[in-house]
PDB file of C-alpha atoms in Angstrom:
ATOM      1  CA  MET A   1      76.571 102.893 113.811  1.00  0.00           C
ATOM      2  CA  ALA A   2      79.896 104.454 113.228  1.00  0.00           C
ATOM      3  CA  ALA A   3      83.321 103.018 113.319  1.00  0.00           C
ATOM      4  CA  GLN A   4      85.253 103.094 116.148  1.00  0.00           C
ATOM      5  CA  LYS A   5      88.679 104.621 116.134  1.00  0.00           C
ATOM      6  CA  PRO A   6      91.002 102.458 118.388  1.00  0.00           C
ATOM      7  CA  GLN A   7      93.218 103.943 121.124  1.00  0.00           C
ATOM      8  CA  GLY A   8      96.014 102.810 123.531  1.00  0.00           C
ATOM      9  CA  VAL A   9      97.788  99.093 123.188  1.00  0.00           C
ATOM     10  CA  GLY A  10      96.215  96.220 120.921  1.00  0.00           C
ATOM     11  CA  LEU A  11      96.905  92.504 120.203  1.00  0.00           C
ATOM     12  CA  GLY A  12      97.141  90.846 117.108  1.00  0.00           C
ATOM     13  CA  PHE A  13      94.437  87.909 116.713  1.00  0.00           C
ATOM     14  CA  ARG A  14      95.295  85.148 116.339  1.00  0.00           C
ATOM     15  CA  PHE A  15      93.714  81.747 116.561  1.00  0.00           C
ATOM     16  CA  GLU A  16      95.799  80.853 119.056  1.00  0.00           C
ATOM     17  CA  LEU A  17      95.683  82.841 121.454  1.00  0.00           C
ATOM     18  CA  ALA A  18      91.632  83.571 120.767  1.00  0.00           C
ATOM     19  CA  ASN A  19      90.080  81.377 123.498  1.00  0.00           C
ATOM     20  CA  GLU A  20      92.169  83.011 126.353  1.00  0.00           C
ATOM     21  CA  LEU A  21      91.841  86.298 124.655  1.00  0.00           C
ATOM     22  CA  LEU A  22      88.085  86.391 124.671  1.00  0.00           C
ATOM     23  CA  HIS A  23      87.705  84.680 128.138  1.00  0.00           C
ATOM     24  CA  CYS A  24      90.257  86.487 130.336  1.00  0.00           C
ATOM     25  CA  SER A  25      88.875  88.400 133.364  1.00  0.00           C
ATOM     26  CA  HIS A  26      91.336  91.520 132.368  1.00  0.00           C
ATOM     27  CA  THR A  27      93.481  91.978 129.761  1.00  0.00           C
ATOM     28  CA  HIS A  28      95.855  94.917 128.597  1.00  0.00           C
ATOM     29  CA  ALA A  29      94.654  94.859 125.171  1.00  0.00           C
ATOM     30  CA  GLN A  30      92.174  97.476 124.354  1.00  0.00           C
ATOM     31  CA  PHE A  31      91.300  96.340 120.559  1.00  0.00           C
ATOM     32  CA  VAL A  32      92.479  93.749 118.357  1.00  0.00           C
ATOM     33  CA  GLU A  33      93.636  93.435 114.523  1.00  0.00           C
ATOM     34  CA  ILE A  34      92.425  90.687 112.382  1.00  0.00           C
ATOM     35  CA  ALA A  35      93.798  89.719 108.960  1.00  0.00           C
ATOM     36  CA  PRO A  36      90.262  89.957 106.641  1.00  0.00           C
ATOM     37  CA  GLU A  37      91.811  87.002 104.090  1.00  0.00           C
ATOM     38  CA  ASN A  38      91.221  84.810 107.169  1.00  0.00           C
ATOM     39  CA  TYR A  39      87.559  85.468 107.119  1.00  0.00           C
ATOM     40  CA  LEU A  40      86.449  86.079 103.913  1.00  0.00           C
ATOM     41  CA  HIS A  41      84.024  83.354 102.766  1.00  0.00           C
ATOM     42  CA  THR A  42      84.315  81.656 106.151  1.00  0.00           C
ATOM     43  CA  GLY A  43      81.548  80.877 108.808  1.00  0.00           C
ATOM     44  CA  GLY A  44      81.271  78.340 111.485  1.00  0.00           C
ATOM     45  CA  TRP A  45      84.083  78.584 113.851  1.00  0.00           C
ATOM     46  CA  ARG A  46      86.257  81.385 112.503  1.00  0.00           C
ATOM     47  CA  ARG A  47      82.964  83.592 112.007  1.00  0.00           C
ATOM     48  CA  ARG A  48      82.493  82.774 115.781  1.00  0.00           C
ATOM     49  CA  LEU A  49      85.318  84.201 117.047  1.00  0.00           C
ATOM     50  CA  LEU A  50      85.286  87.106 114.848  1.00  0.00           C
ATOM     51  CA  ASP A  51      82.156  88.113 116.174  1.00  0.00           C
ATOM     52  CA  GLN A  52      82.906  87.279 119.639  1.00  0.00           C
ATOM     53  CA  ALA A  53      85.850  89.461 119.119  1.00  0.00           C
ATOM     54  CA  LYS A  54      83.285  92.439 117.506  1.00  0.00           C
ATOM     55  CA  GLU A  55      81.708  92.345 120.827  1.00  0.00           C
ATOM     56  CA  ARG A  56      84.923  92.999 123.038  1.00  0.00           C
ATOM     57  CA  PHE A  57      86.980  95.290 121.687  1.00  0.00           C
ATOM     58  CA  SER A  58      87.475  97.653 118.886  1.00  0.00           C
ATOM     59  CA  MET A  59      88.958  96.091 115.452  1.00  0.00           C
ATOM     60  CA  VAL A  60      91.081  97.276 112.788  1.00  0.00           C
ATOM     61  CA  CYS A  61      91.975  95.192 109.688  1.00  0.00           C
ATOM     62  CA  HIS A  62      95.172  94.419 108.178  1.00  0.00           C
ATOM     63  CA  GLY A  63      95.847  92.723 104.716  1.00  0.00           C
ATOM     64  CA  LEU A  64      98.334  90.524 103.882  1.00  0.00           C
ATOM     65  CA  CYS A  65      98.045  90.079 100.426  1.00  0.00           C
ATOM     66  CA  GLY A  66      96.635  93.254  98.807  1.00  0.00           C
ATOM     67  CA  ASP A  67      99.402  93.292  96.561  1.00  0.00           C
ATOM     68  CA  LEU A  68      99.389  97.333  96.731  1.00  0.00           C
ATOM     69  CA  ALA A  69     102.423  97.621  94.483  1.00  0.00           C
ATOM     70  CA  GLY A  70     101.931  94.781  92.258  1.00  0.00           C
ATOM     71  CA  ALA A  71     102.591  94.278  88.483  1.00  0.00           C
ATOM     72  CA  GLN A  72      99.047  92.449  88.013  1.00  0.00           C
ATOM     73  CA  PRO A  73      96.049  94.358  87.581  1.00  0.00           C
ATOM     74  CA  LEU A  74      94.102  94.798  90.606  1.00  0.00           C
ATOM     75  CA  ASP A  75      91.465  92.099  91.529  1.00  0.00           C
ATOM     76  CA  LYS A  76      88.763  94.335  91.343  1.00  0.00           C
ATOM     77  CA  ALA A  77      85.915  91.752  92.511  1.00  0.00           C
ATOM     78  CA  GLN A  78      87.918  90.272  95.491  1.00  0.00           C
ATOM     79  CA  LEU A  79      88.595  94.159  96.524  1.00  0.00           C
ATOM     80  CA  LEU A  80      84.538  94.957  96.415  1.00  0.00           C
ATOM     81  CA  GLU A  81      84.253  91.712  98.504  1.00  0.00           C
ATOM     82  CA  LEU A  82      86.643  92.849 101.047  1.00  0.00           C
ATOM     83  CA  LYS A  83      84.902  96.379 100.994  1.00  0.00           C
ATOM     84  CA  THR A  84      81.793  94.805 102.017  1.00  0.00           C
ATOM     85  CA  PHE A  85      83.610  92.998 104.974  1.00  0.00           C
ATOM     86  CA  LEU A  86      85.333  95.954 106.235  1.00  0.00           C
ATOM     87  CA  GLN A  87      82.032  97.923 105.949  1.00  0.00           C
ATOM     88  CA  GLN A  88      80.582  94.982 108.099  1.00  0.00           C
ATOM     89  CA  GLN A  89      83.274  95.239 110.887  1.00  0.00           C
ATOM     90  CA  GLN A  90      82.559  98.665 111.020  1.00  0.00           C
ATOM     91  CA  VAL A  91      87.031  99.113 111.083  1.00  0.00           C
ATOM     92  CA  ALA A  92      87.746 103.144 111.027  1.00  0.00           C
ATOM     93  CA  TRP A  93      90.754 102.377 108.117  1.00  0.00           C
ATOM     94  CA  TYR A  94      92.183  99.266 106.516  1.00  0.00           C
ATOM     95  CA  SER A  95      96.157  98.884 106.013  1.00  0.00           C
ATOM     96  CA  ASP A  96      98.661  96.858 103.706  1.00  0.00           C
ATOM     97  CA  HIS A  97     101.942  96.209 103.504  1.00  0.00           C
ATOM     98  CA  LEU A  98     104.156  98.558 100.507  1.00  0.00           C
ATOM     99  CA  CYS A  99     105.808  96.179  98.558  1.00  0.00           C
ATOM    100  CA  TYR A 100     104.568  93.765  95.938  1.00  0.00           C
ATOM    101  CA  THR A 101     103.139  90.016  96.978  1.00  0.00           C
ATOM    102  CA  SER A 102     102.107  88.562  93.382  1.00  0.00           C
ATOM    103  CA  THR A 103     104.072  88.288  90.213  1.00  0.00           C
ATOM    104  CA  ALA A 104     103.643  86.188  86.735  1.00  0.00           C
ATOM    105  CA  LYS A 105     100.361  85.563  88.280  1.00  0.00           C
ATOM    106  CA  ALA A 106     101.631  83.853  90.848  1.00  0.00           C
ATOM    107  CA  HIS A 107     101.557  84.876  94.835  1.00  0.00           C
ATOM    108  CA  VAL A 108     104.846  84.710  95.937  1.00  0.00           C
ATOM    109  CA  HIS A 109     103.515  84.548  99.671  1.00  0.00           C
ATOM    110  CA  ASP A 110     105.936  87.153 100.935  1.00  0.00           C
ATOM    111  CA  LEU A 111     106.585  90.857 101.065  1.00  0.00           C
ATOM    112  CA  VAL A 112     108.858  91.520  98.324  1.00  0.00           C
ATOM    113  CA  PRO A 113     110.653  95.090  99.091  1.00  0.00           C
ATOM    114  CA  LEU A 114     110.078  98.183  96.337  1.00  0.00           C
ATOM    115  CA  PRO A 115     112.474  99.282  94.066  1.00  0.00           C
ATOM    116  CA  PHE A 116     112.916 103.223  96.359  1.00  0.00           C
ATOM    117  CA  CYS A 117     113.080 105.692  92.846  1.00  0.00           C
ATOM    118  CA  GLN A 118     110.344 107.972  91.628  1.00  0.00           C
ATOM    119  CA  GLU A 119     108.924 105.423  89.052  1.00  0.00           C
ATOM    120  CA  SER A 120     108.155 103.306  91.813  1.00  0.00           C
ATOM    121  CA  VAL A 121     106.570 106.280  93.284  1.00  0.00           C
ATOM    122  CA  GLU A 122     104.478 107.221  90.731  1.00  0.00           C
ATOM    123  CA  ARG A 123     103.182 103.516  90.253  1.00  0.00           C
ATOM    124  CA  THR A 124     102.527 102.418  93.602  1.00  0.00           C
ATOM    125  CA  ALA A 125     100.803 106.140  94.516  1.00  0.00           C
ATOM    126  CA  THR A 126      98.428 105.660  91.393  1.00  0.00           C
ATOM    127  CA  ARG A 127      97.611 101.761  92.442  1.00  0.00           C
ATOM    128  CA  ILE A 128      97.121 102.825  96.128  1.00  0.00           C
ATOM    129  CA  GLU A 129      94.837 105.733  94.897  1.00  0.00           C
ATOM    130  CA  GLN A 130      92.714 103.232  92.790  1.00  0.00           C
ATOM    131  CA  VAL A 131      92.487 100.467  95.594  1.00  0.00           C
ATOM    132  CA  GLN A 132      91.443 103.834  97.975  1.00  0.00           C
ATOM    133  CA  ASP A 133      88.543 104.835  95.070  1.00  0.00           C
ATOM    134  CA  ILE A 134      87.347 101.136  95.517  1.00  0.00           C
ATOM    135  CA  LEU A 135      87.394 100.463  99.573  1.00  0.00           C
ATOM    136  CA  GLN A 136      86.214 104.198 100.050  1.00  0.00           C
ATOM    137  CA  MET A 137      87.714 104.193 103.264  1.00  0.00           C
ATOM    138  CA  PRO A 138      90.979 105.469 104.944  1.00  0.00           C
ATOM    139  CA  LEU A 139      94.057 103.182 103.513  1.00  0.00           C
ATOM    140  CA  ALA A 140      97.301 103.050 105.710  1.00  0.00           C
ATOM    141  CA  ILE A 141     100.845 101.778 104.050  1.00  0.00           C
ATOM    142  CA  GLU A 142     103.037 100.068 105.899  1.00  0.00           C
ATOM    143  CA  ASN A 143     106.953  99.921 105.932  1.00  0.00           C
ATOM    144  CA  VAL A 144     108.669  96.281 105.565  1.00  0.00           C
ATOM    145  CA  SER A 145     111.468  94.453 106.323  1.00  0.00           C
ATOM    146  CA  ALA A 146     113.717  93.755 103.870  1.00  0.00           C
ATOM    147  CA  TYR A 147     117.201  92.131 103.188  1.00  0.00           C
ATOM    148  CA  MET A 148     118.316  93.347  99.680  1.00  0.00           C
ATOM    149  CA  HIS A 149     117.771  96.573  97.620  1.00  0.00           C
ATOM    150  CA  MET A 150     115.735  96.378  94.800  1.00  0.00           C
ATOM    151  CA  PRO A 151     117.431  98.390  92.060  1.00  0.00           C
ATOM    152  CA  PRO A 152     117.258 101.130  90.698  1.00  0.00           C
ATOM    153  CA  HIS A 153     117.293 102.413  94.457  1.00  0.00           C
ATOM    154  CA  ASP A 154     117.994 106.280  94.262  1.00  0.00           C
ATOM    155  CA  MET A 155     116.480 107.797  97.495  1.00  0.00           C
ATOM    156  CA  SER A 156     116.186 106.214 101.103  1.00  0.00           C
ATOM    157  CA  GLU A 157     113.455 104.187 102.017  1.00  0.00           C
ATOM    158  CA  GLN A 158     111.799 106.872 104.461  1.00  0.00           C
ATOM    159  CA  ASP A 159     112.051 109.323 101.535  1.00  0.00           C
ATOM    160  CA  PHE A 160     110.625 106.155  99.241  1.00  0.00           C
ATOM    161  CA  VAL A 161     107.665 105.755 101.908  1.00  0.00           C
ATOM    162  CA  ALA A 162     107.136 110.169 102.421  1.00  0.00           C
ATOM    163  CA  ALA A 163     106.663 110.247  98.894  1.00  0.00           C
ATOM    164  CA  VAL A 164     104.038 107.521  97.732  1.00  0.00           C
ATOM    165  CA  ALA A 165     102.166 108.714 100.726  1.00  0.00           C
ATOM    166  CA  THR A 166     102.402 111.932  99.957  1.00  0.00           C
ATOM    167  CA  GLN A 167     101.663 111.516  96.605  1.00  0.00           C
ATOM    168  CA  ALA A 168      98.667 109.027  97.011  1.00  0.00           C
ATOM    169  CA  ASP A 169      97.415 110.949  99.896  1.00  0.00           C
ATOM    170  CA  CYS A 170      96.938 107.780 102.130  1.00  0.00           C
ATOM    171  CA  SER A 171      98.388 107.290 105.920  1.00  0.00           C
ATOM    172  CA  ILE A 172     100.983 105.409 107.240  1.00  0.00           C
ATOM    173  CA  LEU A 173     101.391 102.417 109.944  1.00  0.00           C
ATOM    174  CA  LEU A 174     104.480 102.776 111.219  1.00  0.00           C
ATOM    175  CA  ASP A 175     106.422  99.312 111.928  1.00  0.00           C
ATOM    176  CA  ILE A 176     108.610 100.138 114.535  1.00  0.00           C
ATOM    177  CA  ASN A 177     110.572  96.820 114.479  1.00  0.00           C
ATOM    178  CA  ASN A 178     110.658  97.186 110.852  1.00  0.00           C
ATOM    179  CA  VAL A 179     112.419 100.332 111.216  1.00  0.00           C
ATOM    180  CA  TYR A 180     115.002  98.709 113.715  1.00  0.00           C
ATOM    181  CA  VAL A 181     115.852  95.351 111.613  1.00  0.00           C
ATOM    182  CA  ASN A 182     116.062  97.902 108.295  1.00  0.00           C
ATOM    183  CA  ALA A 183     118.598 100.096 110.590  1.00  0.00           C
ATOM    184  CA  CYS A 184     120.855  97.144 111.311  1.00  0.00           C
ATOM    185  CA  ASN A 185     121.175  95.186 108.119  1.00  0.00           C
ATOM    186  CA  PHE A 186     121.348  98.319 106.022  1.00  0.00           C
ATOM    187  CA  GLY A 187     123.557 100.722 108.561  1.00  0.00           C
ATOM    188  CA  PHE A 188     121.389 103.556 109.094  1.00  0.00           C
ATOM    189  CA  ASP A 189     119.660 105.527 112.051  1.00  0.00           C
ATOM    190  CA  PRO A 190     116.506 104.398 112.760  1.00  0.00           C
ATOM    191  CA  LYS A 191     115.850 107.793 114.977  1.00  0.00           C
ATOM    192  CA  ARG A 192     116.658 109.827 111.520  1.00  0.00           C
ATOM    193  CA  TYR A 193     114.182 107.452 109.711  1.00  0.00           C
ATOM    194  CA  VAL A 194     111.423 108.522 111.877  1.00  0.00           C
ATOM    195  CA  ASP A 195     112.970 111.816 111.990  1.00  0.00           C
ATOM    196  CA  GLU A 196     112.375 112.151 108.008  1.00  0.00           C
ATOM    197  CA  LEU A 197     108.965 110.600 107.734  1.00  0.00           C
ATOM    198  CA  PRO A 198     105.514 112.708 107.595  1.00  0.00           C
ATOM    199  CA  LEU A 199     104.652 111.687 111.166  1.00  0.00           C
ATOM    200  CA  GLN A 200     101.120 113.596 110.718  1.00  0.00           C
ATOM    201  CA  ARG A 201      99.678 110.688 108.570  1.00  0.00           C
ATOM    202  CA  VAL A 202     100.956 107.707 110.755  1.00  0.00           C
ATOM    203  CA  ILE A 203      97.557 106.114 112.220  1.00  0.00           C
ATOM    204  CA  GLN A 204      98.487 103.289 113.565  1.00  0.00           C
ATOM    205  CA  VAL A 205     101.885 101.921 114.842  1.00  0.00           C
ATOM    206  CA  HIS A 206     102.910  98.214 114.670  1.00  0.00           C
ATOM    207  CA  ILE A 207     106.061  96.572 116.951  1.00  0.00           C
ATOM    208  CA  ALA A 208     107.361  92.704 117.364  1.00  0.00           C
ATOM    209  CA  GLY A 209     110.088  91.022 118.307  1.00  0.00           C
ATOM    210  CA  HIS A 210     112.599  89.747 115.622  1.00  0.00           C
ATOM    211  CA  GLU A 211     115.455  87.264 115.814  1.00  0.00           C
ATOM    212  CA  GLN A 212     119.276  88.347 115.512  1.00  0.00           C
ATOM    213  CA  ARG A 213     121.004  85.760 112.915  1.00  0.00           C
ATOM    214  CA  GLN A 214     124.327  87.786 112.750  1.00  0.00           C
ATOM    215  CA  SER A 215     125.555  90.611 114.397  1.00  0.00           C
ATOM    216  CA  ASP A 216     124.352  93.080 111.350  1.00  0.00           C
ATOM    217  CA  LEU A 217     121.681  90.641 110.373  1.00  0.00           C
ATOM    218  CA  LEU A 218     118.463  90.778 112.086  1.00  0.00           C
ATOM    219  CA  ILE A 219     115.391  88.533 110.180  1.00  0.00           C
ATOM    220  CA  ASP A 220     111.714  89.978 111.062  1.00  0.00           C
ATOM    221  CA  THR A 221     110.205  86.714 112.775  1.00  0.00           C
ATOM    222  CA  HIS A 222     107.207  88.320 114.776  1.00  0.00           C
ATOM    223  CA  GLY A 223     108.071  85.047 116.712  1.00  0.00           C
ATOM    224  CA  GLU A 224     110.692  86.917 119.956  1.00  0.00           C
ATOM    225  CA  GLN A 225     109.838  88.859 122.387  1.00  0.00           C
ATOM    226  CA  ILE A 226     110.384  92.968 121.813  1.00  0.00           C
ATOM    227  CA  VAL A 227     114.236  93.873 122.060  1.00  0.00           C
ATOM    228  CA  GLU A 228     115.141  96.900 124.590  1.00  0.00           C
ATOM    229  CA  PRO A 229     116.086  99.008 121.505  1.00  0.00           C
ATOM    230  CA  VAL A 230     112.864  98.894 119.609  1.00  0.00           C
ATOM    231  CA  TYR A 231     110.857  99.977 122.913  1.00  0.00           C
ATOM    232  CA  GLU A 232     113.332 102.779 122.842  1.00  0.00           C
ATOM    233  CA  LEU A 233     112.600 103.514 119.191  1.00  0.00           C
ATOM    234  CA  LEU A 234     108.871 103.307 119.808  1.00  0.00           C
ATOM    235  CA  ARG A 235     109.153 105.946 122.640  1.00  0.00           C
ATOM    236  CA  TYR A 236     111.152 108.154 120.303  1.00  0.00           C
ATOM    237  CA  ALA A 237     108.628 108.278 117.718  1.00  0.00           C
ATOM    238  CA  LEU A 238     105.722 108.566 119.747  1.00  0.00           C
ATOM    239  CA  ALA A 239     107.127 111.566 121.419  1.00  0.00           C
ATOM    240  CA  LYS A 240     107.741 113.208 118.060  1.00  0.00           C
ATOM    241  CA  MET A 241     104.384 112.722 116.876  1.00  0.00           C
ATOM    242  CA  PRO A 242     101.719 115.209 116.284  1.00  0.00           C
ATOM    243  CA  GLN A 243      98.868 112.832 117.405  1.00  0.00           C
ATOM    244  CA  GLN A 244      99.052 109.870 119.577  1.00  0.00           C
ATOM    245  CA  PRO A 245      97.850 106.758 117.750  1.00  0.00           C
ATOM    246  CA  PRO A 246      97.601 103.115 119.010  1.00  0.00           C
ATOM    247  CA  VAL A 247     100.212 100.233 119.321  1.00  0.00           C
ATOM    248  CA  LEU A 248      99.693  97.018 118.073  1.00  0.00           C
ATOM    249  CA  LEU A 249     102.175  93.958 119.598  1.00  0.00           C
ATOM    250  CA  GLU A 250     102.566  91.337 116.679  1.00  0.00           C
ATOM    251  CA  ARG A 251     103.145  87.564 117.576  1.00  0.00           C
ATOM    252  CA  ASP A 252     102.715  85.566 114.903  1.00  0.00           C
ATOM    253  CA  ASN A 253     105.093  82.014 115.818  1.00  0.00           C
ATOM    254  CA  ASN A 254     106.097  80.688 118.282  1.00  0.00           C
ATOM    255  CA  ILE A 255     102.938  82.186 120.430  1.00  0.00           C
ATOM    256  CA  PRO A 256     103.475  81.698 123.828  1.00  0.00           C
ATOM    257  CA  PRO A 257     100.243  81.681 126.907  1.00  0.00           C
ATOM    258  CA  LEU A 258      98.439  85.297 127.163  1.00  0.00           C
ATOM    259  CA  ALA A 259      99.912  86.129 130.356  1.00  0.00           C
ATOM    260  CA  GLN A 260     103.347  86.115 129.030  1.00  0.00           C
ATOM    261  CA  LEU A 261     102.159  88.498 126.208  1.00  0.00           C
ATOM    262  CA  GLU A 262     100.100  90.565 128.955  1.00  0.00           C
ATOM    263  CA  GLN A 263     103.788  91.192 130.267  1.00  0.00           C
ATOM    264  CA  GLU A 264     104.819  92.833 126.812  1.00  0.00           C
ATOM    265  CA  LEU A 265     101.164  94.632 126.292  1.00  0.00           C
ATOM    266  CA  GLN A 266     101.400  96.211 130.051  1.00  0.00           C
ATOM    267  CA  ARG A 267     104.678  97.916 129.330  1.00  0.00           C
ATOM    268  CA  LEU A 268     103.476  98.839 125.548  1.00  0.00           C
ATOM    269  CA  HIS A 269     100.571 100.427 126.978  1.00  0.00           C
ATOM    270  CA  ALA A 270     102.826 102.194 130.066  1.00  0.00           C
ATOM    271  CA  ILE A 271     104.939 103.697 127.390  1.00  0.00           C
ATOM    272  CA  TRP A 272     101.585 104.565 125.415  1.00  0.00           C
ATOM    273  CA  GLN A 273     100.245 106.377 128.630  1.00  0.00           C
ATOM    274  CA  GLU A 274     103.361 108.112 129.444  1.00  0.00           C
ATOM    275  CA  THR A 275     103.782 110.186 125.824  1.00  0.00           C
ATOM    276  CA  TYR A 276      99.931 110.733 126.208  1.00  0.00           C
ATOM    277  CA  GLU A 277     100.054 112.401 129.098  1.00  0.00           C
ATOM    278  CA  ASN A 278     103.157 114.349 127.849  1.00  0.00           C
ATOM    279  CA  HIS A 279     101.203 115.547 124.662  1.00  0.00           C
ATOM    280  CA  THR A 280      98.210 116.617 126.914  1.00  0.00           C
ATOM    281  CA  THR A 281     100.719 118.650 129.239  1.00  0.00           C
ATOM    282  CA  GLN A 282     102.287 120.467 126.345  1.00  0.00           C
ATOM    283  CA  ARG A 283      99.358 121.385 124.365  1.00  0.00           C
ATOM    284  CA  ALA A 284      97.812 122.432 127.965  1.00  0.00           C
ATOM    285  CA  ARG A 285     100.842 124.559 128.239  1.00  0.00           C
ATOM    286  CA  GLN A 286     100.542 126.055 124.930  1.00  0.00           C
ATOM    287  CA  PRO A 287      99.408 130.095 125.320  1.00  0.00           C
ATOM    288  CA  ASP A 288      96.177 130.732 123.386  1.00  0.00           C
ATOM    289  CA  THR A 289      96.920 133.631 121.292  1.00  0.00           C
ATOM    290  CA  SER A 290      93.797 133.535 119.495  1.00  0.00           C
ATOM    291  CA  ALA A 291      92.173 136.574 121.899  1.00  0.00           C
ATOM    292  CA  ALA A 292      95.499 138.748 121.496  1.00  0.00           C
ATOM    293  CA  VAL A 293      95.152 138.432 117.739  1.00  0.00           C
ATOM    294  CA  CYS A 294      91.525 139.276 117.571  1.00  0.00           C
ATOM    295  CA  ALA A 295      92.582 142.182 120.581  1.00  0.00           C
ATOM    296  CA  ALA A 296      95.267 143.659 117.921  1.00  0.00           C
ATOM    297  CA  PRO A 297      94.918 147.042 117.015  1.00  0.00           C
ATOM    298  CA  ASN A 298      94.277 148.288 113.352  1.00  0.00           C
ATOM    299  CA  PRO A 299      97.795 149.893 111.821  1.00  0.00           C
ATOM    300  CA  ALA A 300      96.920 153.844 111.010  1.00  0.00           C
TER     301      ALA A 300
END
């Protein structure tokens, strides 16, 4: 069976929400996203939840510790196990974070940002190409939130993301909240960030809430409601994209009842549907010049 590409709006599949989500009579979530690390080498209750989720929703897989830019050698045995799992789940693509997650043979349990420089581009793109060769499926890299710049810092974040994706020939998972958080923390224009990305490579979007610690310090917690400027940035980004990627709501902390998340999902669905219809209308209005070109007379 061919992999089913998700559309519309989805929700991160969390154990705290699983029972409600799997048994509710209606939800605005049209797909779910899982972290495959939570299901490798497991059976019993977790595997039953996964099987039930597959029966109701299309699914994507988002890695947590792929260490796409790490210094340690790739764990090829683990990647082959991941490949088997992804094939079993029939997902259309796999995504992971553009960062490193291990150092000195230890897992740091955090998403550590990279230096934005050409050397980092070269090394990271090579590593991503190796991962794609093993997995044999589309790979999307996600921009991460950060609270300091790692030296050397020779280019903007968006230029770095674009350079890695272009050189590795991979896709992008655009996290809208992370763009907004970094824009506030480092003082740049989030819309310009979006404008300067190769948006044709974006195959999925993440959105979440954050915590404001100070006027110029936001923390990406995935534990709060989405704020209005992030909704606005999502609308702006979707309108700019040449295709309409699916949008996923992440909620990893302070998880409320599903009914409360449904309010956010409903609003996200309305934004997604509005921009989808606008794209469809614009394409319909574009003149078809193929007949005119074919009928053009040859020069004498």
